[in-house]
Amino acid sequence: MCNGSNSSLIEGKVIENPEFYKKFIEENIDDLELIEFIGGESFLMKETYELLDFLIQRNKPHPHLHFNTNMSVLSLGDKNIFDYLNKLDRNKIEIVASIDEVDDRAEYIRKNCNWKNIEKNLQLLSKQNLKTNTNIVASCYNVFRLPVIIERLIDVGHINEKYNYQNFMFNPVIGDCDIFLLSEKFKKEIDDEIYKFLLEYNKKYNIDVTYKFKIIFGKLNMEEPAIIDDLRIEFLRQSYKKDIDRGEKLLKTFPELKDITNLLRHGN
């Protein structure tokens, strides 16, 4: 669900001069409070391990380290990320798993990912003594399945009692697969289902995570833009083009999105 600014795979290019960043960090390390690793995939970048080597060898208090990862890999060659992080101050480390779906739906959204491997890595991460969080990018692909995704991550052990079942957050997508592409009727059904889920979830775990869904409820109830049908047509056009290139079928993997095609054929 990344755009090109956060994904070298989508953008089609990588940083041309990583030595600039390395030199900057080495010269300013004593003044840095936070280093954030995004990517593409931060655990597949040799610069990540080079920087961690520098922090370990320096053997001094280091800045907070924030890793955003899709959990597809935990190593590069013989370098395992946990071997590195376990040599640093764990209280200053946070790993945010970017998980937008599960199973075949996850593999459609993130081409070439292997959900079984991601699930295994999430289980390994949950056993580490590291602060973890989960970023779920909510879109028309998955907003109707947020309860399913959260419950699945609980089953995996990633969302767990250690964080009082609250280590997840949402970041609704803006643009070509926005939540507002769905019909008003379907969005109302989703709103009701999430509300029902929250009542059960809050009661089961004796917490209140309703505030986390405020942005989702806002998206579900926002006014449609005047050009909504044009945006729906463009979403389907891009999706079908991608299906042809990849040999996939959008509506086979996401049958709920027939809601959009039915809207264009028959209206609300």
Short mmCIF file of N, CA, C and O in Angstrom, two decimals, residues 90-91 93 125-132 157-167 205:
data_model
loop_
_atom_site.label_atom_id
_atom_site.label_comp_id
_atom_site.label_asym_id
_atom_site.label_seq_id
_atom_site.Cartn_x
_atom_site.Cartn_y
_atom_site.Cartn_z
N ARG A 90 17.12 -2.13 23.97
CA ARG A 90 15.79 -2.53 23.50
C ARG A 90 14.72 -1.51 23.86
O ARG A 90 13.68 -1.42 23.19
N ASN A 91 14.94 -0.76 24.92
CA ASN A 91 13.96 0.24 25.33
C ASN A 91 13.87 1.40 24.34
O ASN A 91 12.93 2.21 24.42
N ILE A 93 13.99 0.85 20.96
CA ILE A 93 13.72 0.23 19.65
C ILE A 93 12.23 -0.07 19.51
O ILE A 93 11.60 -0.58 20.43
N LEU A 125 8.81 -12.41 15.84
CA LEU A 125 8.90 -11.07 16.41
C LEU A 125 8.18 -10.99 17.75
O LEU A 125 8.66 -10.34 18.68
N SER A 126 7.04 -11.65 17.84
CA SER A 126 6.25 -11.58 19.08
C SER A 126 6.99 -12.19 20.27
O SER A 126 6.67 -11.87 21.42
N LYS A 127 7.98 -13.04 20.00
CA LYS A 127 8.74 -13.69 21.07
C LYS A 127 9.97 -12.89 21.49
O LYS A 127 10.66 -13.26 22.44
N GLN A 128 10.25 -11.81 20.75
CA GLN A 128 11.39 -10.97 21.07
C GLN A 128 11.02 -9.95 22.14
O GLN A 128 9.87 -9.51 22.21
N ASN A 129 11.96 -9.58 22.93
CA ASN A 129 11.73 -8.56 23.96
C ASN A 129 11.92 -7.17 23.35
O ASN A 129 12.81 -6.41 23.73
N LEU A 130 11.08 -6.86 22.36
CA LEU A 130 11.14 -5.59 21.65
C LEU A 130 9.75 -4.98 21.57
O LEU A 130 8.75 -5.70 21.49
N LYS A 131 9.69 -3.67 21.60
CA LYS A 131 8.40 -2.99 21.45
C LYS A 131 7.92 -3.14 20.01
O LYS A 131 8.67 -2.86 19.07
N THR A 132 6.69 -3.59 19.84
CA THR A 132 6.15 -3.77 18.49
C THR A 132 4.82 -3.04 18.33
O THR A 132 4.10 -2.83 19.30
N GLY A 157 -0.31 -14.14 17.42
CA GLY A 157 0.44 -13.77 18.61
C GLY A 157 1.08 -12.41 18.52
O GLY A 157 1.75 -11.97 19.46
N HIS A 158 0.88 -11.73 17.39
CA HIS A 158 1.51 -10.42 17.20
C HIS A 158 0.82 -9.34 18.03
O HIS A 158 1.46 -8.53 18.69
N ILE A 159 -0.51 -9.29 17.96
CA ILE A 159 -1.28 -8.43 18.86
C ILE A 159 -1.59 -9.28 20.08
O ILE A 159 -2.24 -10.31 19.96
N ASN A 160 -1.09 -8.85 21.23
CA ASN A 160 -1.18 -9.75 22.38
C ASN A 160 -1.33 -9.03 23.71
O ASN A 160 -1.37 -7.81 23.77
N GLU A 161 -1.42 -9.82 24.76
CA GLU A 161 -1.67 -9.31 26.10
C GLU A 161 -0.56 -8.38 26.58
O GLU A 161 -0.80 -7.48 27.39
N LYS A 162 0.65 -8.60 26.07
CA LYS A 162 1.79 -7.77 26.47
C LYS A 162 1.48 -6.29 26.25
O LYS A 162 1.90 -5.43 27.03
N TYR A 163 0.76 -5.99 25.18
CA TYR A 163 0.39 -4.61 24.87
C TYR A 163 -1.10 -4.38 25.11
O TYR A 163 -1.68 -3.45 24.55
N ASN A 164 -1.68 -5.22 25.95
CA ASN A 164 -3.10 -5.10 26.27
C ASN A 164 -3.96 -5.09 25.01
O ASN A 164 -4.99 -4.41 24.94
N TYR A 165 -3.51 -5.84 24.00
CA TYR A 165 -4.23 -5.98 22.73
C TYR A 165 -4.50 -4.64 22.06
O TYR A 165 -5.53 -4.43 21.42
N GLN A 166 -3.54 -3.72 22.19
CA GLN A 166 -3.71 -2.39 21.61
C GLN A 166 -2.60 -2.01 20.65
O GLN A 166 -2.58 -0.86 20.18
N ASN A 167 -1.67 -2.90 20.33
CA ASN A 167 -0.54 -2.50 19.49
C ASN A 167 -0.88 -2.59 17.99
O ASN A 167 -0.26 -3.30 17.22
N TYR A 205 -11.48 -7.97 26.24
CA TYR A 205 -10.14 -7.66 26.74
C TYR A 205 -10.13 -6.58 27.82
O TYR A 205 -9.07 -6.15 28.26
#
